[in-house]
Amino acid sequence: MSSHHGVPTPYTEEALAITARNVRFDWSGVPLQYVPGDSYATQFWNVMHLVLPEGERAMADVFGQSLAYIDDPRLHEEVVGFVGQEATHATSHESFRKYLAEHDVDIAPVLDRIGYIVDQIFGDHGLEGRAGRIWLRERLGVYAAAEHFTAVVGEWLIDNAPFDRRGVDPTMLDLLRWHGAEEMEHRNVAYDAFQYVDGSYARRVRTAFIAFAGLAILWFSTTAYLYRIDTTETRRLSWPRAYRRSAKASMIPTLTFLAKQIPPYLKRDFHPSRMGDIGKAVRYLAQSPAAREAAA
């Protein structure tokens, strides 16, 4: 496969069929503090349920728009599958968002914030013609970089044995790892679509730092808010101390870990297919309770 700009895509062997899985999760009986003894880590992962549904729907919309500029059959098919998976992720996390609301967690400020970001910052703004195409390319760049980080975190989730030793609620753990496995499974798609539609190295560098800063600020500030209002916490630490405790116990990835993912992405010959073992994702999706039930 060659890009729209005549630059060969640097892989041929990792050609996966990207399809949405119709998964369902039963939250009845799942404790609000599903990472036992760690309120901060629980709230860290709750950010996924509150922030990702709007973000992933916005991403799906942008990549859906990119299909008009992709005439490579294989990449076109992969983007369609990617859009479907992102929509399913949004629905799955939204189901636990409703569970939180039913248990009187004040999530409205978070939803207002992410709604503003998605609509007012990353919306279409009514742009058409050349300006609309440039803005589409910019958003593709931001989302491709964001997908790089989510794929790396996805692998971290699959590998993280301390979760099992701590006894993280199995339904929530399956959601996190299923999502992480699919992030690994479609790790090439957003990057390949960006390269095909645009491919500007300068834009790739710029949007990598935008994505990292945006994700870090949004994620950690939202976690701090949720930790502050958490009624399950009886010995509340300051959020920096709570962060360090959770990170030391490997209940969350560190900010340093995420920052270290920037240099590989900025290499001119970077390609997501060289990051990690895709077999981990395939194996987990074959054994995930939710994914197996969906397949059945």
PDB file of C-alpha atoms in Angstrom:
ATOM      1  CA  MET A   1       0.000   0.000   0.000  1.00  0.00           C
ATOM      2  CA  SER A   2       1.280   3.457  -0.853  1.00  0.00           C
ATOM      3  CA  SER A   3       0.202   6.712   0.708  1.00  0.00           C
ATOM      4  CA  HIS A   4      -1.583   9.507  -1.094  1.00  0.00           C
ATOM      5  CA  HIS A   5       1.798  11.236  -1.266  1.00  0.00           C
ATOM      6  CA  GLY A   6       3.603   8.278  -2.796  1.00  0.00           C
ATOM      7  CA  VAL A   7       5.423   7.249   0.395  1.00  0.00           C
ATOM      8  CA  PRO A   8       5.179   3.483   1.031  1.00  0.00           C
ATOM      9  CA  THR A   9       3.564   2.440   4.280  1.00  0.00           C
ATOM     10  CA  PRO A  10       6.434   0.744   6.196  1.00  0.00           C
ATOM     11  CA  TYR A  11       4.716  -2.559   6.936  1.00  0.00           C
ATOM     12  CA  THR A  12       2.996  -5.351   5.099  1.00  0.00           C
ATOM     13  CA  GLU A  13       2.611  -8.115   7.664  1.00  0.00           C
ATOM     14  CA  GLU A  14       0.284  -6.505  10.222  1.00  0.00           C
ATOM     15  CA  ALA A  15      -3.005  -6.598   8.329  1.00  0.00           C
ATOM     16  CA  LEU A  16      -5.781  -7.172  10.856  1.00  0.00           C
ATOM     17  CA  ALA A  17      -9.508  -7.148  10.198  1.00  0.00           C
ATOM     18  CA  ILE A  18     -10.699  -4.243  12.355  1.00  0.00           C
ATOM     19  CA  THR A  19     -14.300  -4.880  13.375  1.00  0.00           C
ATOM     20  CA  ALA A  20     -16.490  -3.604  16.218  1.00  0.00           C
ATOM     21  CA  ARG A  21     -17.426  -6.186  18.854  1.00  0.00           C
ATOM     22  CA  ASN A  22     -20.893  -5.940  20.330  1.00  0.00           C
ATOM     23  CA  VAL A  23     -19.741  -6.210  23.947  1.00  0.00           C
ATOM     24  CA  ARG A  24     -21.905  -5.752  27.048  1.00  0.00           C
ATOM     25  CA  PHE A  25     -20.867  -5.262  30.671  1.00  0.00           C
ATOM     26  CA  ASP A  26     -23.022  -5.953  33.725  1.00  0.00           C
ATOM     27  CA  TRP A  27     -22.170  -3.372  36.402  1.00  0.00           C
ATOM     28  CA  SER A  28     -24.545  -4.688  39.074  1.00  0.00           C
ATOM     29  CA  GLY A  29     -22.543  -5.299  42.224  1.00  0.00           C
ATOM     30  CA  VAL A  30     -19.375  -3.558  40.967  1.00  0.00           C
ATOM     31  CA  PRO A  31     -18.065  -1.438  43.877  1.00  0.00           C
ATOM     32  CA  LEU A  32     -17.510   2.287  43.380  1.00  0.00           C
ATOM     33  CA  GLN A  33     -13.931   1.719  44.575  1.00  0.00           C
ATOM     34  CA  TYR A  34     -13.173  -1.085  42.150  1.00  0.00           C
ATOM     35  CA  VAL A  35      -9.405  -0.812  42.699  1.00  0.00           C
ATOM     36  CA  PRO A  36      -9.401  -2.118  46.287  1.00  0.00           C
ATOM     37  CA  GLY A  37      -7.820   0.277  48.763  1.00  0.00           C
ATOM     38  CA  ASP A  38      -6.988   2.873  46.108  1.00  0.00           C
ATOM     39  CA  SER A  39      -9.497   5.647  45.577  1.00  0.00           C
ATOM     40  CA  TYR A  40      -7.104   7.707  43.457  1.00  0.00           C
ATOM     41  CA  ALA A  41      -6.458   4.878  40.978  1.00  0.00           C
ATOM     42  CA  THR A  42     -10.192   4.185  40.787  1.00  0.00           C
ATOM     43  CA  GLN A  43     -10.850   7.818  39.899  1.00  0.00           C
ATOM     44  CA  PHE A  44      -7.954   7.815  37.422  1.00  0.00           C
ATOM     45  CA  TRP A  45      -9.652   5.057  35.452  1.00  0.00           C
ATOM     46  CA  ASN A  46     -13.069   6.664  35.929  1.00  0.00           C
ATOM     47  CA  VAL A  47     -11.813   9.462  33.703  1.00  0.00           C
ATOM     48  CA  MET A  48     -12.088   6.976  30.832  1.00  0.00           C
ATOM     49  CA  HIS A  49     -15.806   6.555  31.477  1.00  0.00           C
ATOM     50  CA  LEU A  50     -16.469  10.289  31.675  1.00  0.00           C
ATOM     51  CA  VAL A  51     -14.141  11.748  29.048  1.00  0.00           C
ATOM     52  CA  LEU A  52     -13.785   9.081  26.382  1.00  0.00           C
ATOM     53  CA  PRO A  53     -17.387   8.721  25.157  1.00  0.00           C
ATOM     54  CA  GLU A  54     -17.509  12.280  23.775  1.00  0.00           C
ATOM     55  CA  GLY A  55     -13.861  12.204  22.693  1.00  0.00           C
ATOM     56  CA  GLU A  56     -14.180   8.918  20.847  1.00  0.00           C
ATOM     57  CA  ARG A  57     -17.387   9.939  19.121  1.00  0.00           C
ATOM     58  CA  ALA A  58     -15.682  13.145  17.969  1.00  0.00           C
ATOM     59  CA  MET A  59     -12.725  11.103  16.753  1.00  0.00           C
ATOM     60  CA  ALA A  60     -15.005   8.709  14.918  1.00  0.00           C
ATOM     61  CA  ASP A  61     -16.676  11.664  13.213  1.00  0.00           C
ATOM     62  CA  VAL A  62     -13.350  13.159  12.069  1.00  0.00           C
ATOM     63  CA  PHE A  63     -12.061   9.853  10.701  1.00  0.00           C
ATOM     64  CA  GLY A  64     -15.418   9.278   9.065  1.00  0.00           C
ATOM     65  CA  GLN A  65     -14.882  12.579   7.237  1.00  0.00           C
ATOM     66  CA  SER A  66     -11.391  11.461   6.216  1.00  0.00           C
ATOM     67  CA  LEU A  67     -12.851   8.532   4.246  1.00  0.00           C
ATOM     68  CA  ALA A  68     -13.697  10.939   1.420  1.00  0.00           C
ATOM     69  CA  TYR A  69      -9.945  11.430   0.911  1.00  0.00           C
ATOM     70  CA  ILE A  70      -8.885   7.767   1.201  1.00  0.00           C
ATOM     71  CA  ASP A  71      -9.085   5.733  -1.985  1.00  0.00           C
ATOM     72  CA  ASP A  72      -6.826   2.874  -0.861  1.00  0.00           C
ATOM     73  CA  PRO A  73      -9.247  -0.061  -0.345  1.00  0.00           C
ATOM     74  CA  ARG A  74      -7.398  -1.660   2.549  1.00  0.00           C
ATOM     75  CA  LEU A  75      -6.919   1.549   4.510  1.00  0.00           C
ATOM     76  CA  HIS A  76     -10.502   2.591   3.768  1.00  0.00           C
ATOM     77  CA  GLU A  77     -11.776  -0.697   5.226  1.00  0.00           C
ATOM     78  CA  GLU A  78      -9.553  -0.345   8.299  1.00  0.00           C
ATOM     79  CA  VAL A  79     -10.765   3.199   8.968  1.00  0.00           C
ATOM     80  CA  VAL A  80     -14.392   2.024   8.748  1.00  0.00           C
ATOM     81  CA  GLY A  81     -13.624  -0.699  11.303  1.00  0.00           C
ATOM     82  CA  PHE A  82     -11.729   1.778  13.483  1.00  0.00           C
ATOM     83  CA  VAL A  83     -14.700   4.164  13.500  1.00  0.00           C
ATOM     84  CA  GLY A  84     -16.965   1.295  14.550  1.00  0.00           C
ATOM     85  CA  GLN A  85     -14.665   0.254  17.392  1.00  0.00           C
ATOM     86  CA  GLU A  86     -14.389   3.816  18.695  1.00  0.00           C
ATOM     87  CA  ALA A  87     -18.176   4.146  18.743  1.00  0.00           C
ATOM     88  CA  THR A  88     -18.445   0.866  20.702  1.00  0.00           C
ATOM     89  CA  HIS A  89     -15.821   2.072  23.196  1.00  0.00           C
ATOM     90  CA  ALA A  90     -17.867   5.217  23.766  1.00  0.00           C
ATOM     91  CA  THR A  91     -21.057   3.236  24.420  1.00  0.00           C
ATOM     92  CA  SER A  92     -19.330   0.779  26.781  1.00  0.00           C
ATOM     93  CA  HIS A  93     -17.762   3.481  28.932  1.00  0.00           C
ATOM     94  CA  GLU A  94     -20.981   5.467  28.912  1.00  0.00           C
ATOM     95  CA  SER A  95     -22.767   2.536  30.529  1.00  0.00           C
ATOM     96  CA  PHE A  96     -20.530   2.847  33.600  1.00  0.00           C
ATOM     97  CA  ARG A  97     -20.904   6.629  33.511  1.00  0.00           C
ATOM     98  CA  LYS A  98     -24.633   6.057  34.058  1.00  0.00           C
ATOM     99  CA  TYR A  99     -23.788   3.674  36.899  1.00  0.00           C
ATOM    100  CA  LEU A 100     -21.762   6.433  38.582  1.00  0.00           C
ATOM    101  CA  ALA A 101     -24.592   8.935  38.178  1.00  0.00           C
ATOM    102  CA  GLU A 102     -27.061   6.434  39.672  1.00  0.00           C
ATOM    103  CA  HIS A 103     -24.784   6.262  42.728  1.00  0.00           C
ATOM    104  CA  ASP A 104     -24.858  10.044  43.177  1.00  0.00           C
ATOM    105  CA  VAL A 105     -21.367  10.815  41.887  1.00  0.00           C
ATOM    106  CA  ASP A 106     -21.401  14.451  40.715  1.00  0.00           C
ATOM    107  CA  ILE A 107     -20.145  13.990  37.170  1.00  0.00           C
ATOM    108  CA  ALA A 108     -21.918  17.005  35.640  1.00  0.00           C
ATOM    109  CA  PRO A 109     -18.891  19.378  35.836  1.00  0.00           C
ATOM    110  CA  VAL A 110     -16.737  16.827  34.008  1.00  0.00           C
ATOM    111  CA  LEU A 111     -19.339  16.291  31.296  1.00  0.00           C
ATOM    112  CA  ASP A 112     -19.733  20.047  30.815  1.00  0.00           C
ATOM    113  CA  ARG A 113     -15.994  20.419  30.449  1.00  0.00           C
ATOM    114  CA  ILE A 114     -15.478  17.644  27.915  1.00  0.00           C
ATOM    115  CA  GLY A 115     -18.557  18.802  26.013  1.00  0.00           C
ATOM    116  CA  TYR A 116     -17.029  22.263  25.695  1.00  0.00           C
ATOM    117  CA  ILE A 117     -13.704  20.838  24.510  1.00  0.00           C
ATOM    118  CA  VAL A 118     -15.302  18.593  21.906  1.00  0.00           C
ATOM    119  CA  ASP A 119     -17.783  21.142  20.572  1.00  0.00           C
ATOM    120  CA  GLN A 120     -16.028  24.481  20.964  1.00  0.00           C
ATOM    121  CA  ILE A 121     -12.378  23.506  20.476  1.00  0.00           C
ATOM    122  CA  PHE A 122     -12.419  20.419  18.241  1.00  0.00           C
ATOM    123  CA  GLY A 123     -15.689  21.010  16.423  1.00  0.00           C
ATOM    124  CA  ASP A 124     -15.996  21.786  12.706  1.00  0.00           C
ATOM    125  CA  HIS A 125     -16.549  25.520  13.361  1.00  0.00           C
ATOM    126  CA  GLY A 126     -18.450  25.713  10.082  1.00  0.00           C
ATOM    127  CA  LEU A 127     -15.201  25.663   8.094  1.00  0.00           C
ATOM    128  CA  GLU A 128     -15.446  24.637   4.445  1.00  0.00           C
ATOM    129  CA  GLY A 129     -13.189  24.455   1.417  1.00  0.00           C
ATOM    130  CA  ARG A 130      -9.444  24.760   1.959  1.00  0.00           C
ATOM    131  CA  ALA A 131      -9.804  25.937   5.567  1.00  0.00           C
ATOM    132  CA  GLY A 132     -12.019  22.951   6.325  1.00  0.00           C
ATOM    133  CA  ARG A 133      -9.493  20.526   4.823  1.00  0.00           C
ATOM    134  CA  ILE A 134      -6.616  22.055   6.804  1.00  0.00           C
ATOM    135  CA  TRP A 135      -8.594  21.849  10.040  1.00  0.00           C
ATOM    136  CA  LEU A 136      -9.516  18.234   9.268  1.00  0.00           C
ATOM    137  CA  ARG A 137      -5.827  17.403   8.791  1.00  0.00           C
ATOM    138  CA  GLU A 138      -4.919  19.133  12.050  1.00  0.00           C
ATOM    139  CA  ARG A 139      -7.483  17.119  13.973  1.00  0.00           C
ATOM    140  CA  LEU A 140      -6.345  13.910  12.283  1.00  0.00           C
ATOM    141  CA  GLY A 141      -2.841  14.703  13.505  1.00  0.00           C
ATOM    142  CA  VAL A 142      -3.988  15.296  17.085  1.00  0.00           C
ATOM    143  CA  TYR A 143      -6.074  12.139  17.134  1.00  0.00           C
ATOM    144  CA  ALA A 144      -3.324  10.029  15.541  1.00  0.00           C
ATOM    145  CA  ALA A 145      -0.956  11.142  18.306  1.00  0.00           C
ATOM    146  CA  ALA A 146      -3.596  10.486  20.957  1.00  0.00           C
ATOM    147  CA  GLU A 147      -4.081   6.977  19.551  1.00  0.00           C
ATOM    148  CA  HIS A 148      -0.346   6.386  19.919  1.00  0.00           C
ATOM    149  CA  PHE A 149      -0.624   7.088  23.646  1.00  0.00           C
ATOM    150  CA  THR A 150      -3.780   5.004  24.076  1.00  0.00           C
ATOM    151  CA  ALA A 151      -2.184   2.034  22.300  1.00  0.00           C
ATOM    152  CA  VAL A 152       0.814   2.189  24.629  1.00  0.00           C
ATOM    153  CA  VAL A 153      -1.461   2.434  27.668  1.00  0.00           C
ATOM    154  CA  GLY A 154      -3.484  -0.446  26.216  1.00  0.00           C
ATOM    155  CA  GLU A 155      -0.410  -2.653  26.271  1.00  0.00           C
ATOM    156  CA  TRP A 156       0.340  -1.455  29.817  1.00  0.00           C
ATOM    157  CA  LEU A 157      -3.154  -2.526  30.897  1.00  0.00           C
ATOM    158  CA  ILE A 158      -2.804  -5.994  29.401  1.00  0.00           C
ATOM    159  CA  ASP A 159       0.646  -6.521  30.958  1.00  0.00           C
ATOM    160  CA  ASN A 160      -0.097  -5.080  34.392  1.00  0.00           C
ATOM    161  CA  ALA A 161      -0.011  -8.096  36.722  1.00  0.00           C
ATOM    162  CA  PRO A 162      -0.324  -5.933  39.905  1.00  0.00           C
ATOM    163  CA  PHE A 163      -3.990  -5.405  38.940  1.00  0.00           C
ATOM    164  CA  ASP A 164      -4.609  -9.124  39.336  1.00  0.00           C
ATOM    165  CA  ARG A 165      -2.707  -9.327  42.621  1.00  0.00           C
ATOM    166  CA  ARG A 166      -4.639  -6.339  44.017  1.00  0.00           C
ATOM    167  CA  GLY A 167      -7.959  -7.923  43.053  1.00  0.00           C
ATOM    168  CA  VAL A 168      -9.370  -5.227  40.792  1.00  0.00           C
ATOM    169  CA  ASP A 169     -13.040  -5.943  40.111  1.00  0.00           C
ATOM    170  CA  PRO A 170     -13.054  -8.510  37.261  1.00  0.00           C
ATOM    171  CA  THR A 171     -15.805  -6.841  35.206  1.00  0.00           C
ATOM    172  CA  MET A 172     -14.018  -3.489  35.271  1.00  0.00           C
ATOM    173  CA  LEU A 173     -10.675  -5.142  34.620  1.00  0.00           C
ATOM    174  CA  ASP A 174     -12.132  -6.848  31.558  1.00  0.00           C
ATOM    175  CA  LEU A 175     -13.457  -3.513  30.268  1.00  0.00           C
ATOM    176  CA  LEU A 176     -10.075  -1.845  30.714  1.00  0.00           C
ATOM    177  CA  ARG A 177      -8.138  -4.674  29.102  1.00  0.00           C
ATOM    178  CA  TRP A 178     -10.658  -5.251  26.303  1.00  0.00           C
ATOM    179  CA  HIS A 179     -10.459  -1.557  25.445  1.00  0.00           C
ATOM    180  CA  GLY A 180      -6.667  -1.654  25.712  1.00  0.00           C
ATOM    181  CA  ALA A 181      -6.467  -4.701  23.449  1.00  0.00           C
ATOM    182  CA  GLU A 182      -8.595  -3.014  20.781  1.00  0.00           C
ATOM    183  CA  GLU A 183      -6.426   0.105  21.032  1.00  0.00           C
ATOM    184  CA  MET A 184      -3.461  -2.114  20.241  1.00  0.00           C
ATOM    185  CA  GLU A 185      -5.388  -3.939  17.517  1.00  0.00           C
ATOM    186  CA  HIS A 186      -6.173  -0.729  15.610  1.00  0.00           C
ATOM    187  CA  ARG A 187      -2.977   1.098  16.581  1.00  0.00           C
ATOM    188  CA  ASN A 188      -1.906   1.620  12.964  1.00  0.00           C
ATOM    189  CA  VAL A 189      -5.141   2.988  11.577  1.00  0.00           C
ATOM    190  CA  ALA A 190      -5.250   6.579  12.838  1.00  0.00           C
ATOM    191  CA  TYR A 191      -1.586   7.093  12.015  1.00  0.00           C
ATOM    192  CA  ASP A 192      -1.912   5.590   8.543  1.00  0.00           C
ATOM    193  CA  ALA A 193      -5.002   7.672   7.809  1.00  0.00           C
ATOM    194  CA  PHE A 194      -3.205  10.846   8.913  1.00  0.00           C
ATOM    195  CA  GLN A 195      -0.167   9.972   6.804  1.00  0.00           C
ATOM    196  CA  TYR A 196      -2.359   9.214   3.818  1.00  0.00           C
ATOM    197  CA  VAL A 197      -4.485  12.349   4.000  1.00  0.00           C
ATOM    198  CA  ASP A 198      -1.709  14.708   5.090  1.00  0.00           C
ATOM    199  CA  GLY A 199       1.659  13.201   6.080  1.00  0.00           C
ATOM    200  CA  SER A 200       3.276  16.479   7.171  1.00  0.00           C
ATOM    201  CA  TYR A 201       6.143  15.777   9.577  1.00  0.00           C
ATOM    202  CA  ALA A 202       5.886  19.281  11.039  1.00  0.00           C
ATOM    203  CA  ARG A 203       2.206  18.703  11.783  1.00  0.00           C
ATOM    204  CA  ARG A 204       3.008  15.304  13.310  1.00  0.00           C
ATOM    205  CA  VAL A 205       5.517  16.912  15.694  1.00  0.00           C
ATOM    206  CA  ARG A 206       3.241  19.798  16.624  1.00  0.00           C
ATOM    207  CA  THR A 207       0.151  17.678  17.180  1.00  0.00           C
ATOM    208  CA  ALA A 208       2.108  15.131  19.257  1.00  0.00           C
ATOM    209  CA  PHE A 209       2.874  17.796  21.846  1.00  0.00           C
ATOM    210  CA  ILE A 210      -0.666  19.168  21.662  1.00  0.00           C
ATOM    211  CA  ALA A 211      -2.108  15.697  22.254  1.00  0.00           C
ATOM    212  CA  PHE A 212       0.258  14.903  25.123  1.00  0.00           C
ATOM    213  CA  ALA A 213      -0.302  18.212  26.914  1.00  0.00           C
ATOM    214  CA  GLY A 214      -4.048  18.129  26.354  1.00  0.00           C
ATOM    215  CA  LEU A 215      -4.452  14.558  27.555  1.00  0.00           C
ATOM    216  CA  ALA A 216      -2.200  15.059  30.583  1.00  0.00           C
ATOM    217  CA  ILE A 217      -3.913  18.248  31.746  1.00  0.00           C
ATOM    218  CA  LEU A 218      -7.420  16.916  31.158  1.00  0.00           C
ATOM    219  CA  TRP A 219      -6.741  13.522  32.705  1.00  0.00           C
ATOM    220  CA  PHE A 220      -4.935  14.607  35.858  1.00  0.00           C
ATOM    221  CA  SER A 221      -7.143  17.601  36.595  1.00  0.00           C
ATOM    222  CA  THR A 222     -10.272  15.463  36.189  1.00  0.00           C
ATOM    223  CA  THR A 223      -8.791  12.750  38.416  1.00  0.00           C
ATOM    224  CA  ALA A 224      -8.009  15.353  41.082  1.00  0.00           C
ATOM    225  CA  TYR A 225     -11.625  16.572  41.007  1.00  0.00           C
ATOM    226  CA  LEU A 226     -13.084  13.064  41.221  1.00  0.00           C
ATOM    227  CA  TYR A 227     -10.680  12.137  44.028  1.00  0.00           C
ATOM    228  CA  ARG A 228     -11.674  15.265  45.965  1.00  0.00           C
ATOM    229  CA  ILE A 229     -15.393  14.375  45.873  1.00  0.00           C
ATOM    230  CA  ASP A 230     -14.959  10.611  46.364  1.00  0.00           C
ATOM    231  CA  THR A 231     -17.151   9.535  49.274  1.00  0.00           C
ATOM    232  CA  THR A 232     -15.459   6.106  49.504  1.00  0.00           C
ATOM    233  CA  GLU A 233     -12.149   7.635  50.633  1.00  0.00           C
ATOM    234  CA  THR A 234     -11.654   7.805  54.406  1.00  0.00           C
ATOM    235  CA  ARG A 235      -7.957   8.797  54.519  1.00  0.00           C
ATOM    236  CA  ARG A 236      -7.685  11.374  51.771  1.00  0.00           C
ATOM    237  CA  LEU A 237      -4.159  12.442  50.801  1.00  0.00           C
ATOM    238  CA  SER A 238      -3.268  15.458  48.698  1.00  0.00           C
ATOM    239  CA  TRP A 239      -3.683  14.400  45.075  1.00  0.00           C
ATOM    240  CA  PRO A 240       0.092  14.545  44.300  1.00  0.00           C
ATOM    241  CA  ARG A 241       0.770  12.161  47.192  1.00  0.00           C
ATOM    242  CA  ALA A 242      -2.112   9.950  46.159  1.00  0.00           C
ATOM    243  CA  TYR A 243      -0.789   9.910  42.583  1.00  0.00           C
ATOM    244  CA  ARG A 244       2.670   8.851  43.750  1.00  0.00           C
ATOM    245  CA  ARG A 245       1.226   6.105  45.938  1.00  0.00           C
ATOM    246  CA  SER A 246      -0.921   4.705  43.109  1.00  0.00           C
ATOM    247  CA  ALA A 247       1.927   4.938  40.600  1.00  0.00           C
ATOM    248  CA  LYS A 248       4.348   3.197  42.981  1.00  0.00           C
ATOM    249  CA  ALA A 249       1.857   0.367  43.365  1.00  0.00           C
ATOM    250  CA  SER A 250       1.494   0.154  39.546  1.00  0.00           C
ATOM    251  CA  MET A 251      -2.211   0.896  39.711  1.00  0.00           C
ATOM    252  CA  ILE A 252      -1.752   3.706  37.160  1.00  0.00           C
ATOM    253  CA  PRO A 253       0.911   4.512  34.547  1.00  0.00           C
ATOM    254  CA  THR A 254       3.180   7.411  35.458  1.00  0.00           C
ATOM    255  CA  LEU A 255       3.337  10.724  33.646  1.00  0.00           C
ATOM    256  CA  THR A 256       7.001   9.969  32.955  1.00  0.00           C
ATOM    257  CA  PHE A 257       6.015   6.706  31.267  1.00  0.00           C
ATOM    258  CA  LEU A 258       3.671   8.613  28.979  1.00  0.00           C
ATOM    259  CA  ALA A 259       6.227  11.345  28.240  1.00  0.00           C
ATOM    260  CA  LYS A 260       8.728   8.680  27.167  1.00  0.00           C
ATOM    261  CA  GLN A 261       6.364   7.696  24.348  1.00  0.00           C
ATOM    262  CA  ILE A 262       6.900  11.032  22.582  1.00  0.00           C
ATOM    263  CA  PRO A 263      10.465  10.505  21.215  1.00  0.00           C
ATOM    264  CA  PRO A 264       9.607   7.248  19.366  1.00  0.00           C
ATOM    265  CA  TYR A 265       6.603   8.946  17.761  1.00  0.00           C
ATOM    266  CA  LEU A 266       8.787  11.806  16.528  1.00  0.00           C
ATOM    267  CA  LYS A 267      11.241   9.573  14.670  1.00  0.00           C
ATOM    268  CA  ARG A 268      10.898  10.129  10.936  1.00  0.00           C
ATOM    269  CA  ASP A 269      10.660   6.389  10.272  1.00  0.00           C
ATOM    270  CA  PHE A 270       8.168   5.766  13.078  1.00  0.00           C
ATOM    271  CA  HIS A 271       5.319   3.370  12.529  1.00  0.00           C
ATOM    272  CA  PRO A 272       2.931   2.008  15.210  1.00  0.00           C
ATOM    273  CA  SER A 273       3.334  -1.578  13.990  1.00  0.00           C
ATOM    274  CA  ARG A 274       6.836  -1.553  15.506  1.00  0.00           C
ATOM    275  CA  MET A 275       5.533  -0.748  18.983  1.00  0.00           C
ATOM    276  CA  GLY A 276       4.961  -3.770  21.193  1.00  0.00           C
ATOM    277  CA  ASP A 277       3.695  -7.287  20.511  1.00  0.00           C
ATOM    278  CA  ILE A 278       0.328  -7.258  18.723  1.00  0.00           C
ATOM    279  CA  GLY A 279      -0.070 -10.896  19.758  1.00  0.00           C
ATOM    280  CA  LYS A 280      -0.880  -9.707  23.290  1.00  0.00           C
ATOM    281  CA  ALA A 281      -3.968  -7.942  22.008  1.00  0.00           C
ATOM    282  CA  VAL A 282      -5.075 -10.885  19.865  1.00  0.00           C
ATOM    283  CA  ARG A 283      -4.656 -13.302  22.768  1.00  0.00           C
ATOM    284  CA  TYR A 284      -6.556 -11.118  25.210  1.00  0.00           C
ATOM    285  CA  LEU A 285      -9.440 -10.547  22.819  1.00  0.00           C
ATOM    286  CA  ALA A 286      -9.687 -14.318  22.394  1.00  0.00           C
ATOM    287  CA  GLN A 287     -10.128 -14.806  26.159  1.00  0.00           C
ATOM    288  CA  SER A 288     -11.944 -11.613  27.220  1.00  0.00           C
ATOM    289  CA  PRO A 289     -15.304 -12.601  28.779  1.00  0.00           C
ATOM    290  CA  ALA A 290     -17.110  -9.671  27.130  1.00  0.00           C
ATOM    291  CA  ALA A 291     -15.501 -10.228  23.721  1.00  0.00           C
ATOM    292  CA  ARG A 292     -16.199 -13.974  23.817  1.00  0.00           C
ATOM    293  CA  GLU A 293     -19.832 -13.375  24.744  1.00  0.00           C
ATOM    294  CA  ALA A 294     -20.140 -10.889  21.882  1.00  0.00           C
ATOM    295  CA  ALA A 295     -18.642 -13.414  19.472  1.00  0.00           C
ATOM    296  CA  ALA A 296     -21.075 -16.087  20.666  1.00  0.00           C
TER     297      ALA A 296
END
